[in-house]
JSON list of C-alpha atoms in Angstrom, two decimals:
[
{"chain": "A", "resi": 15, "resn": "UNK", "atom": "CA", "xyz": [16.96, -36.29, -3.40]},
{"chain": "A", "resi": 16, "resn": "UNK", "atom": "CA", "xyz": [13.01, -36.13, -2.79]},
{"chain": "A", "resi": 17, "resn": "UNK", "atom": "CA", "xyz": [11.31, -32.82, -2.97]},
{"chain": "A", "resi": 18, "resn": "UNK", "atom": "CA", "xyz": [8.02, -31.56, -1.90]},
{"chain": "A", "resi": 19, "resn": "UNK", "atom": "CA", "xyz": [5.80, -29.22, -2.47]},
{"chain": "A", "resi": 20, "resn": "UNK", "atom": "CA", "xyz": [5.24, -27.00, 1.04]},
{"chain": "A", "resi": 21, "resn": "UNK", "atom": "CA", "xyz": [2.34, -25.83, 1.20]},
{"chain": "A", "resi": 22, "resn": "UNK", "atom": "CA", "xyz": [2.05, -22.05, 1.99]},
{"chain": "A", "resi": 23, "resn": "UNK", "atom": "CA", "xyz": [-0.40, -22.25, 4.28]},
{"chain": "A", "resi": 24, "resn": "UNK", "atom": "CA", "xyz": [1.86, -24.38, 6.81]},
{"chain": "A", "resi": 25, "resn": "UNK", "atom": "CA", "xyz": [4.64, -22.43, 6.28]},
{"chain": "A", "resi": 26, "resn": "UNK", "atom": "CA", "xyz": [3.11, -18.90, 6.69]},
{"chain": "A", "resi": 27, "resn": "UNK", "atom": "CA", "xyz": [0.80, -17.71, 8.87]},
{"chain": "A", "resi": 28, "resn": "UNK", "atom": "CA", "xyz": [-2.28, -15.89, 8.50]},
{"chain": "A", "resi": 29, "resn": "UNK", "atom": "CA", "xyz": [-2.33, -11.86, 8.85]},
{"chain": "A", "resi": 30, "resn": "UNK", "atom": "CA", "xyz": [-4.91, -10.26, 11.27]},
{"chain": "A", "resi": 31, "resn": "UNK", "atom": "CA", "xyz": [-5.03, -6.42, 10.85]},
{"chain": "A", "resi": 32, "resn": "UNK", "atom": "CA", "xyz": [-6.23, -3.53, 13.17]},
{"chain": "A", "resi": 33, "resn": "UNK", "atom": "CA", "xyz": [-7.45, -0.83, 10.99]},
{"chain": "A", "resi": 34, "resn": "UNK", "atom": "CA", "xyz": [-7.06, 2.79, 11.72]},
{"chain": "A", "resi": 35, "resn": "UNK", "atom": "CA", "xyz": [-9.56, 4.51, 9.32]},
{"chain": "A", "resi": 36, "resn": "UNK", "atom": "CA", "xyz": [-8.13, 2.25, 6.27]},
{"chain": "A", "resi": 37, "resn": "UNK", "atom": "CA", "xyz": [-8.97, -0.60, 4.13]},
{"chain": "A", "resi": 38, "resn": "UNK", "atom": "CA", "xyz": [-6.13, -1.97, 3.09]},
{"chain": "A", "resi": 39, "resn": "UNK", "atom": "CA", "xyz": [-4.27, -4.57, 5.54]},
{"chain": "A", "resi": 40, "resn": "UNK", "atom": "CA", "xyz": [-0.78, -2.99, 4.92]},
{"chain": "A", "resi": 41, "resn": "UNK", "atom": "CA", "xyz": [-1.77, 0.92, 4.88]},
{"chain": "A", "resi": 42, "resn": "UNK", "atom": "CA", "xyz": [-1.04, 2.98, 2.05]},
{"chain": "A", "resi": 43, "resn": "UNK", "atom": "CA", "xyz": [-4.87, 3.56, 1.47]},
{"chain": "A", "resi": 44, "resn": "UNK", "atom": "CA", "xyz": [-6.67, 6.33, 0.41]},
{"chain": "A", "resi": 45, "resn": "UNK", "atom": "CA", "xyz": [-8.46, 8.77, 3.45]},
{"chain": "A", "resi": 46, "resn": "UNK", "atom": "CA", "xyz": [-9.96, 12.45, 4.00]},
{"chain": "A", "resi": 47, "resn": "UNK", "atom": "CA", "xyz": [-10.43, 12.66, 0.08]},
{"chain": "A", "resi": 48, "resn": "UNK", "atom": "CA", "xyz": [-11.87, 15.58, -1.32]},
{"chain": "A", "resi": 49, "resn": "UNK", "atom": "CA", "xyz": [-12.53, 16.40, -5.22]},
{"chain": "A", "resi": 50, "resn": "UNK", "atom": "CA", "xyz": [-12.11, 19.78, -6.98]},
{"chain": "A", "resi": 51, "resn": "UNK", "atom": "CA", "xyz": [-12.93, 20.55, -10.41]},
{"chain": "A", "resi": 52, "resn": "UNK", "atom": "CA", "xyz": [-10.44, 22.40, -12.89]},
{"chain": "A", "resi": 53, "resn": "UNK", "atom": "CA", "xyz": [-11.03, 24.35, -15.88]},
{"chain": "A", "resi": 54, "resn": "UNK", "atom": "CA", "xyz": [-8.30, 24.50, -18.62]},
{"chain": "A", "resi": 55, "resn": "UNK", "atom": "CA", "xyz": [-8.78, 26.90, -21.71]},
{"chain": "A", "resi": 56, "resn": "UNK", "atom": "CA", "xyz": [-8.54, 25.89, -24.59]},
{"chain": "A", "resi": 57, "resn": "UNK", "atom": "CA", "xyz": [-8.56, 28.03, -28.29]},
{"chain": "A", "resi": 58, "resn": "UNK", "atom": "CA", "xyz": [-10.36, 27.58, -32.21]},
{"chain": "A", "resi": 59, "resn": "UNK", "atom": "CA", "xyz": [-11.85, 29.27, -34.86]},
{"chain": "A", "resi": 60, "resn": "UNK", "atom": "CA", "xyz": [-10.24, 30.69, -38.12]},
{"chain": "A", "resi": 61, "resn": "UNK", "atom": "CA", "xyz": [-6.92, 32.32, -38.01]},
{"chain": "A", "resi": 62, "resn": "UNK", "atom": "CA", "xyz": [-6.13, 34.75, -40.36]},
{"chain": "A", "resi": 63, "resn": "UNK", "atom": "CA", "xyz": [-2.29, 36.50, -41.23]},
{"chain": "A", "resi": 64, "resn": "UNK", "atom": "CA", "xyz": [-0.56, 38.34, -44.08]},
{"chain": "A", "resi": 65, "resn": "UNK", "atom": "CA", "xyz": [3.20, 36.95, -44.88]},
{"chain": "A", "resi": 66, "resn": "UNK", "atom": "CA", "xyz": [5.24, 38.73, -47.60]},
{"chain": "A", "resi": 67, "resn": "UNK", "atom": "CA", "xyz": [2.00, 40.08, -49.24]},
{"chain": "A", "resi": 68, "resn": "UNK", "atom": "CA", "xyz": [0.17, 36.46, -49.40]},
{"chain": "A", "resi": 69, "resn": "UNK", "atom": "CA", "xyz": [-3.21, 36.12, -46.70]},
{"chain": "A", "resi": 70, "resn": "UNK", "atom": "CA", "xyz": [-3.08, 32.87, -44.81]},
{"chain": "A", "resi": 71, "resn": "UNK", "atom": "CA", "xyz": [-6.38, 31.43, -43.17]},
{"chain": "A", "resi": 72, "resn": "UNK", "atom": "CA", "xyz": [-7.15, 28.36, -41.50]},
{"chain": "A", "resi": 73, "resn": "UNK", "atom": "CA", "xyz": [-9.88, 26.78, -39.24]},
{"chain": "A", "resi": 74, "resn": "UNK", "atom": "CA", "xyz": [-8.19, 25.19, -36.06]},
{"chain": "A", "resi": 75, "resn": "UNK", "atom": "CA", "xyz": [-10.45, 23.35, -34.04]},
{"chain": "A", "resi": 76, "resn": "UNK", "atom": "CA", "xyz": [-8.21, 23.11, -31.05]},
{"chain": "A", "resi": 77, "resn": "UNK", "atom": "CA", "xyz": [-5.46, 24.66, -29.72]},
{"chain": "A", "resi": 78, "resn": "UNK", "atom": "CA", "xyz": [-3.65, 25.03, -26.20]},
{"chain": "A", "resi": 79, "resn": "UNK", "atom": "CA", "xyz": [-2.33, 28.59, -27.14]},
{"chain": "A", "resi": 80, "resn": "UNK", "atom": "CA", "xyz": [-4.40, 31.58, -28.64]},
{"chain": "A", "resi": 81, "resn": "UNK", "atom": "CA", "xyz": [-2.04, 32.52, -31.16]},
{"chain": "A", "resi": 82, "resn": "UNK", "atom": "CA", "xyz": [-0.98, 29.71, -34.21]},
{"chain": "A", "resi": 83, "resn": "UNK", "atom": "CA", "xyz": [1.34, 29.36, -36.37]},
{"chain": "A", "resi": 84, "resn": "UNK", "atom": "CA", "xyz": [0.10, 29.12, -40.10]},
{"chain": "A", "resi": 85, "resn": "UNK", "atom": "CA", "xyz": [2.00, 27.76, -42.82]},
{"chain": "A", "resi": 86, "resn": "UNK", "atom": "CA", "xyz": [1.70, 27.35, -46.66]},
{"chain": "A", "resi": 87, "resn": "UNK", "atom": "CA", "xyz": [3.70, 26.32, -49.45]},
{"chain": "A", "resi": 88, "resn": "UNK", "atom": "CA", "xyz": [2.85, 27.60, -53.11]},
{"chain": "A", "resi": 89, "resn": "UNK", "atom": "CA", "xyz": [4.64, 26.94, -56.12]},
{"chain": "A", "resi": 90, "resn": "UNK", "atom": "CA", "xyz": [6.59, 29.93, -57.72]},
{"chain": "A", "resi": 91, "resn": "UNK", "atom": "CA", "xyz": [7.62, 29.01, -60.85]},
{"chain": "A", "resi": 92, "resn": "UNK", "atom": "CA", "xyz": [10.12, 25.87, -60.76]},
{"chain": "A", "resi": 93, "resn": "UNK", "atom": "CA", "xyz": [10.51, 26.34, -56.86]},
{"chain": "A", "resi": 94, "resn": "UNK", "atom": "CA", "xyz": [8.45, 25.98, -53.79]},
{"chain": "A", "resi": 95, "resn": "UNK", "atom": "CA", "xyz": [7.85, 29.21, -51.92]},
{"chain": "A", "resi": 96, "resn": "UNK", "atom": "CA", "xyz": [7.18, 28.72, -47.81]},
{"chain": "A", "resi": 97, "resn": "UNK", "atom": "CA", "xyz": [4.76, 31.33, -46.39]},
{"chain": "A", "resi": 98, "resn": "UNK", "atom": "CA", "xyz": [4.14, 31.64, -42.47]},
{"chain": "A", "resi": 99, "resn": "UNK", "atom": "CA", "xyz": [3.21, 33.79, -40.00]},
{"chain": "A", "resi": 100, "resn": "UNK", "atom": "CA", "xyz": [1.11, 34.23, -36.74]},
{"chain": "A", "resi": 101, "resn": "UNK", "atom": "CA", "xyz": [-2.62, 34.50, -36.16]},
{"chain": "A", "resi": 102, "resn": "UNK", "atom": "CA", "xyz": [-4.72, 34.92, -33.43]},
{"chain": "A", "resi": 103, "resn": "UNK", "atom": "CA", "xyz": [-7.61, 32.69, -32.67]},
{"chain": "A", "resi": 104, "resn": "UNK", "atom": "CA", "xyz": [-10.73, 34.20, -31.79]},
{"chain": "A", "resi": 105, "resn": "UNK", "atom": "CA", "xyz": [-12.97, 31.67, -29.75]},
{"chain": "A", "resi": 106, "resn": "UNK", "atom": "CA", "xyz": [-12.37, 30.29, -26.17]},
{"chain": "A", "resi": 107, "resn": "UNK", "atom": "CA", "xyz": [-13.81, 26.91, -24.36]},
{"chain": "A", "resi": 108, "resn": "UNK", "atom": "CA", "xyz": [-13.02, 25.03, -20.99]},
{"chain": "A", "resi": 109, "resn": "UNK", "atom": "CA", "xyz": [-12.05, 21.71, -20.59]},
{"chain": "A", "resi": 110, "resn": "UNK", "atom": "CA", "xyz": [-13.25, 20.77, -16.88]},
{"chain": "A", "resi": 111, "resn": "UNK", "atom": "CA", "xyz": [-12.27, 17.50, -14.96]},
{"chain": "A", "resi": 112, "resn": "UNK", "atom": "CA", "xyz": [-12.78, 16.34, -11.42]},
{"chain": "A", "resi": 113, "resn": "UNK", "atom": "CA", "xyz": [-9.57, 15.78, -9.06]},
{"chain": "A", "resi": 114, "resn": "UNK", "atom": "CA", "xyz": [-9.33, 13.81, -6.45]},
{"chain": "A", "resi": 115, "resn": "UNK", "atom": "CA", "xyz": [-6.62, 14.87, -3.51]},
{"chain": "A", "resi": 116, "resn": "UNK", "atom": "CA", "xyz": [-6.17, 12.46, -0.56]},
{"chain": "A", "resi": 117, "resn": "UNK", "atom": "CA", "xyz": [-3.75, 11.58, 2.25]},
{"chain": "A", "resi": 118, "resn": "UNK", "atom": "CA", "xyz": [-2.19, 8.06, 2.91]},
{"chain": "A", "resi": 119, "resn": "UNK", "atom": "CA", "xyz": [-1.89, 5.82, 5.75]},
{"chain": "A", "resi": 120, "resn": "UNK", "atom": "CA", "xyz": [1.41, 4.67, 6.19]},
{"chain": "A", "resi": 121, "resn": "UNK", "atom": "CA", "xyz": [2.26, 1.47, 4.41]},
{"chain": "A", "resi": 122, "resn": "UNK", "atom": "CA", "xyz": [3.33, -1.41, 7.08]},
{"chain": "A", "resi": 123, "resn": "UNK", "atom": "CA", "xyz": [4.61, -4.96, 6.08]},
{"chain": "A", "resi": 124, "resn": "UNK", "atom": "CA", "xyz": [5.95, -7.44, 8.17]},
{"chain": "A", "resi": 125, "resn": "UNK", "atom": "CA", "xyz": [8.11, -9.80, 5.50]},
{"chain": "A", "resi": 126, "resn": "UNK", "atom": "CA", "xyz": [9.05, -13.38, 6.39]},
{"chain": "A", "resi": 127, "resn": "UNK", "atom": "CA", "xyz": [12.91, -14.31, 5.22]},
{"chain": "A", "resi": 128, "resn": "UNK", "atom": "CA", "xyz": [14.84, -17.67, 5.60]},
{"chain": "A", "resi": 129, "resn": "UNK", "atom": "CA", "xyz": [18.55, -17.48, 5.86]},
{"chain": "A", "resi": 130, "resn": "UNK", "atom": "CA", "xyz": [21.02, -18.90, 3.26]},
{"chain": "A", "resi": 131, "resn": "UNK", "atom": "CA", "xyz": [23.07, -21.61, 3.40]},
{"chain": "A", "resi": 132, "resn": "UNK", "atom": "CA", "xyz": [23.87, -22.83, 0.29]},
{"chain": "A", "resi": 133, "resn": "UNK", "atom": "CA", "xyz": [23.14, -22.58, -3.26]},
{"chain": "A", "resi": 134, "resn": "UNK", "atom": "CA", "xyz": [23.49, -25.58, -5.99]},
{"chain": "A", "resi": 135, "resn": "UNK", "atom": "CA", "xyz": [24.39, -24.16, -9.49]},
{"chain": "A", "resi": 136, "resn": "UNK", "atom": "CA", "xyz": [23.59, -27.80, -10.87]},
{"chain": "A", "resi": 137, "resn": "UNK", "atom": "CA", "xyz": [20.07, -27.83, -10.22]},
{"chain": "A", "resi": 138, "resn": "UNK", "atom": "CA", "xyz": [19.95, -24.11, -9.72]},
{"chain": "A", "resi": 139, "resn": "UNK", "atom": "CA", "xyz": [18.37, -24.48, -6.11]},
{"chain": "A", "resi": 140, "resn": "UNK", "atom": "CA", "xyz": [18.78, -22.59, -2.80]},
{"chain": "A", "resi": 141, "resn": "UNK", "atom": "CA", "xyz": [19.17, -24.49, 0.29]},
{"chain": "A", "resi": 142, "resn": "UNK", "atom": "CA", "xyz": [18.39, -22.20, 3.32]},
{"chain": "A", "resi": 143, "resn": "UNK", "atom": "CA", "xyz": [18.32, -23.29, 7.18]},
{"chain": "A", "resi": 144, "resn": "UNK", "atom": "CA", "xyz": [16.05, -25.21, 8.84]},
{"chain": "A", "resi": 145, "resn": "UNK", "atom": "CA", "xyz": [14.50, -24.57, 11.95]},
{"chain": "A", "resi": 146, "resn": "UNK", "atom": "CA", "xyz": [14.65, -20.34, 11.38]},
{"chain": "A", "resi": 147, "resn": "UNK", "atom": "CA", "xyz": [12.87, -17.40, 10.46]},
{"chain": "A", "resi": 148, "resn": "UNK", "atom": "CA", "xyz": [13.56, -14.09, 10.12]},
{"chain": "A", "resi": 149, "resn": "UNK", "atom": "CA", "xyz": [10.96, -11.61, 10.28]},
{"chain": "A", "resi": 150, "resn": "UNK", "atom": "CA", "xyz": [11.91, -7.95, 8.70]},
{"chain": "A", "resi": 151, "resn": "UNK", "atom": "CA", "xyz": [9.80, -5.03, 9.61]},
{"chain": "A", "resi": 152, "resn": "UNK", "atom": "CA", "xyz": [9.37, -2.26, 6.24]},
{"chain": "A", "resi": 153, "resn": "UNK", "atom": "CA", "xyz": [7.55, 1.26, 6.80]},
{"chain": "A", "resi": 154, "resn": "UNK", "atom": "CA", "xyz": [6.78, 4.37, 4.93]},
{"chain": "A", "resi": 155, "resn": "UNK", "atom": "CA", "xyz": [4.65, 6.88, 3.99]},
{"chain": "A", "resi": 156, "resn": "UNK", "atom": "CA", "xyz": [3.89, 8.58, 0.23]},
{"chain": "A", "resi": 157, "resn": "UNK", "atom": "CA", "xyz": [2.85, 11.80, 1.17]},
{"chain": "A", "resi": 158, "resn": "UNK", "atom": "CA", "xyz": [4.62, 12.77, 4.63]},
{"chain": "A", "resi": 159, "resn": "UNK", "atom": "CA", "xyz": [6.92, 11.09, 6.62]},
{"chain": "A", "resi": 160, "resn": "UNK", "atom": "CA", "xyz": [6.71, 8.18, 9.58]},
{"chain": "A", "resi": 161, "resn": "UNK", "atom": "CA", "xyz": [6.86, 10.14, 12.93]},
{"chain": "A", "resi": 162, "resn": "UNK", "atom": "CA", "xyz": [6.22, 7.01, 15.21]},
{"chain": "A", "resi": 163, "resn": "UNK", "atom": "CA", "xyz": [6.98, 2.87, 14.87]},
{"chain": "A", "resi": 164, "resn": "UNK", "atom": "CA", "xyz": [6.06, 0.53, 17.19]},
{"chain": "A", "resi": 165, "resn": "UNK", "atom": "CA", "xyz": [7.17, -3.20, 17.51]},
{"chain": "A", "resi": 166, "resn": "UNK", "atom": "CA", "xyz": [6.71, -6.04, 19.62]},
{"chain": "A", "resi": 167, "resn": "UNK", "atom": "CA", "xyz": [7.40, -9.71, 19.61]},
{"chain": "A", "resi": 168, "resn": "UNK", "atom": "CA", "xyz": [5.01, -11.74, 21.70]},
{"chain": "A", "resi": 169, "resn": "UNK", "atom": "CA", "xyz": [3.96, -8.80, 23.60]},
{"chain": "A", "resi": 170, "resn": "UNK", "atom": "CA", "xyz": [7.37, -7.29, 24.19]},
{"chain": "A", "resi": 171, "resn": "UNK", "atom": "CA", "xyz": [8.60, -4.05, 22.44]},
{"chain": "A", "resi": 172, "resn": "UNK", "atom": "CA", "xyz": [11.60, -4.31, 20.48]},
{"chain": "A", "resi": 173, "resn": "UNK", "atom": "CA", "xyz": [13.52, -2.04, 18.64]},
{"chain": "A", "resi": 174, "resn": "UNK", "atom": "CA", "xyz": [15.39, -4.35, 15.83]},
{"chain": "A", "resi": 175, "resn": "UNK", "atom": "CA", "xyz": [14.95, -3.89, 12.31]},
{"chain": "A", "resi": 176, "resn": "UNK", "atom": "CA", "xyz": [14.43, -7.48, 12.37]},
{"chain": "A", "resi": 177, "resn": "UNK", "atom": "CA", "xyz": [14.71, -10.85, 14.09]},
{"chain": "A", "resi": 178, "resn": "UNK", "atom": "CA", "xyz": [15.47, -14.36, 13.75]},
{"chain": "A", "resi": 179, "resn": "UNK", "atom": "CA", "xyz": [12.62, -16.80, 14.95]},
{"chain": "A", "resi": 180, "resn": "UNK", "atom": "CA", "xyz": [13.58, -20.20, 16.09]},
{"chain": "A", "resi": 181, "resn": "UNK", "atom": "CA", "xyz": [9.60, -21.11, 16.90]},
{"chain": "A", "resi": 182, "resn": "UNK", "atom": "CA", "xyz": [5.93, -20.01, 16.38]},
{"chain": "A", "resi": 183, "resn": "UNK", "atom": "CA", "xyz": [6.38, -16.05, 16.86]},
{"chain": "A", "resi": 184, "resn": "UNK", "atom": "CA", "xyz": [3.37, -13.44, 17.07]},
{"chain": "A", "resi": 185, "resn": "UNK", "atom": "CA", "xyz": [5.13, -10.41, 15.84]},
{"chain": "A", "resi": 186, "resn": "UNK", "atom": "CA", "xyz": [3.41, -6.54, 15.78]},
{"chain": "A", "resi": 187, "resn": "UNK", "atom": "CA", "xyz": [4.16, -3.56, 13.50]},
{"chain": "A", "resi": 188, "resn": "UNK", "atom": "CA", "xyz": [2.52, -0.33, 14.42]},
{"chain": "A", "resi": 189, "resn": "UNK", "atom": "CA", "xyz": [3.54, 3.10, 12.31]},
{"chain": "A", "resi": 190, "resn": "UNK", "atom": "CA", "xyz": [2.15, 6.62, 12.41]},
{"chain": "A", "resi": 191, "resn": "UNK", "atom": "CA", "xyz": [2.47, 9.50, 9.84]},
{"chain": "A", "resi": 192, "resn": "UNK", "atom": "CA", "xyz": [2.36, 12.82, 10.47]},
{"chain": "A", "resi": 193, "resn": "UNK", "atom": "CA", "xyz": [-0.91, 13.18, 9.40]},
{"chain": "A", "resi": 194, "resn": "UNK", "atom": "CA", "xyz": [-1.77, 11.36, 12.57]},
{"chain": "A", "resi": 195, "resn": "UNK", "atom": "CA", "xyz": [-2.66, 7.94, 10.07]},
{"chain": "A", "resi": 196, "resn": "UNK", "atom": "CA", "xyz": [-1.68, 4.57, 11.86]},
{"chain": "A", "resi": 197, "resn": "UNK", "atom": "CA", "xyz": [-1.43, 1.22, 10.36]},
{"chain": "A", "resi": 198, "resn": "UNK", "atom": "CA", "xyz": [-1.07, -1.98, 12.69]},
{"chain": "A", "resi": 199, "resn": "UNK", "atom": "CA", "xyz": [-0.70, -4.76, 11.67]},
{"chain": "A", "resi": 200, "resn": "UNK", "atom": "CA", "xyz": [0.94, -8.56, 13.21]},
{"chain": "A", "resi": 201, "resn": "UNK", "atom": "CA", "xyz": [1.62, -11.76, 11.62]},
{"chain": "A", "resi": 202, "resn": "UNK", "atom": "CA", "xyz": [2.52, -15.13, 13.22]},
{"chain": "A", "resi": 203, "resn": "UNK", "atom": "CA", "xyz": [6.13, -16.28, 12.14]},
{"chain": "A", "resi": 204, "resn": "UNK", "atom": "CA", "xyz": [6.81, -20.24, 12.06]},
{"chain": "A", "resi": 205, "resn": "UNK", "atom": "CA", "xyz": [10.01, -21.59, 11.11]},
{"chain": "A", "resi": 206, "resn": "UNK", "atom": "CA", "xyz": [10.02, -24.68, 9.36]},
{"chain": "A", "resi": 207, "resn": "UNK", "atom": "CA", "xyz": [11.69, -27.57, 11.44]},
{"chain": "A", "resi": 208, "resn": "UNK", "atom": "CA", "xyz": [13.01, -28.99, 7.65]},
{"chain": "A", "resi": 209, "resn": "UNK", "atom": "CA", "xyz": [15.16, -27.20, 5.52]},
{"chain": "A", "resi": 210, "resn": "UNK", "atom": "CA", "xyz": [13.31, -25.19, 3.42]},
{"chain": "A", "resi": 211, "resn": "UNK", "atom": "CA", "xyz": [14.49, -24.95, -0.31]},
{"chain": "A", "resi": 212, "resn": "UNK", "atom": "CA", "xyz": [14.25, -22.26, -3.45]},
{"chain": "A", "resi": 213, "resn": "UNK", "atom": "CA", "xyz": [13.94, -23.78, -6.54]},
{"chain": "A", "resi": 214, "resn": "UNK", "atom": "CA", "xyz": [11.90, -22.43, -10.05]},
{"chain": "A", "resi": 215, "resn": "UNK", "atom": "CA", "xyz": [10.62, -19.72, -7.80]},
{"chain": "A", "resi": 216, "resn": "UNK", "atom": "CA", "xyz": [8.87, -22.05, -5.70]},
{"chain": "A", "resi": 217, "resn": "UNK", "atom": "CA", "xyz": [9.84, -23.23, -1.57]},
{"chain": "A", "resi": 218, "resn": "UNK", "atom": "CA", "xyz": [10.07, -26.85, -1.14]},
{"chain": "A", "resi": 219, "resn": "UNK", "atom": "CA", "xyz": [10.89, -28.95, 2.07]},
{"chain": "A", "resi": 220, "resn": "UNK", "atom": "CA", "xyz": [14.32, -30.48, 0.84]},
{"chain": "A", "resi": 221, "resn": "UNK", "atom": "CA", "xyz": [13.56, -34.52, 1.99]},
{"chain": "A", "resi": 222, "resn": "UNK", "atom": "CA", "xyz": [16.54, -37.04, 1.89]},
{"chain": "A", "resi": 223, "resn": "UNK", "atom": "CA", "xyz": [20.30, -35.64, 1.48]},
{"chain": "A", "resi": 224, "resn": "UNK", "atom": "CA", "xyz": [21.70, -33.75, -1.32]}
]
């Protein structure tokens, strides 16, 4: 059997986008961002406690919670004695960082498939049909939820999840969040009039029989 290489660039088409208020072809950009900065405490300087008679000090440079735990370990004859108790620490400072909150467009991708029709476990390659393409429409949104989807093929609205293609398709995805964020976007599907093949990760045009 002879294989070639296909190259991508006959076998998919290009994508041409219509951008509602986003830069990224398939939505899920960043838009209305705003930043906010917050403050978080945080606690040092020398803690000081009594435990069973013995004073315990230590300077802690940081610490999320105002009171510590100190502990210390003197020797007591042939034994090790464990002293601990609380202390409070005295001194307060403020961490401060800037956070950004934004919304999302809604992520669109049109996906081009090829359907299976046989697989050979000898040269671990994936023979698929020639001649069609299925086109698969995928939509969501990160922070909300998709309140509108729109799709046509060549013009015409449709309502499949997807479809097969049997020649050079123009096919349309539209969604809308409900933040009022739309992302559009089409691709042109083309079947291949060979029979396509999976093999190493790579598509081939399968040339000459089997």
């Amino acid at each position: 059997m002879k294989l070639k290489l296909l190259i991508p660039a006959l076998l998919l088409s290009c994508t041409s986008i219509q951008s509602y208020a986003q830069s990224s072809p398939n939505g899920d950009a960043k838009v209305n961002c705003t930043t906010s900065t917050v403050s978080t405490p945080y606690y040092y300087g020398w803690a000081s406690c009594s435990s069973r008679g013995r004073s315990l000090s230590s300077y802690i440079p940081r610490s999320a919670t105002q009171w510590v735990t100190l502990t210390e370990r003197h020797r007591d004859g042939n034994n090790y004695v464990t002293y601990q108790c609380s202390g409070y620490l005295p001194a307060v400072g403020n961490d401060q960082r800037t956070v950004e909150n934004c919304q999302y467009t809604p992520r669109a991708v049109i996906r081009q498939h090829y359907i299976q029709e046989s697989y050979d476990s000898r040269t671990d390659t994936t023979y698929y049909q020639a001649g069609i393409a299925v086109a698969a429409f995928e939509y969501s949104d990160r922070d909300g939820h998709i309140t509108q989807v729109e799709k046509w093929v060549n013009g015409v609205s449709v309502t499949d999840h997807h479809i097969d293609v049997y020649e050079p398709t123009h096919v349309r995805l539209r969604v809308t969040d409900n933040h009022g964020h739309v992302t559009d976007t089409s691709k042109t599907i083309t079947p291949s009039p060979e029979q396509i093949c999976m093999r190493g990760g790579m598509l081939i045009i399968c040339d000459g029989p089997i």
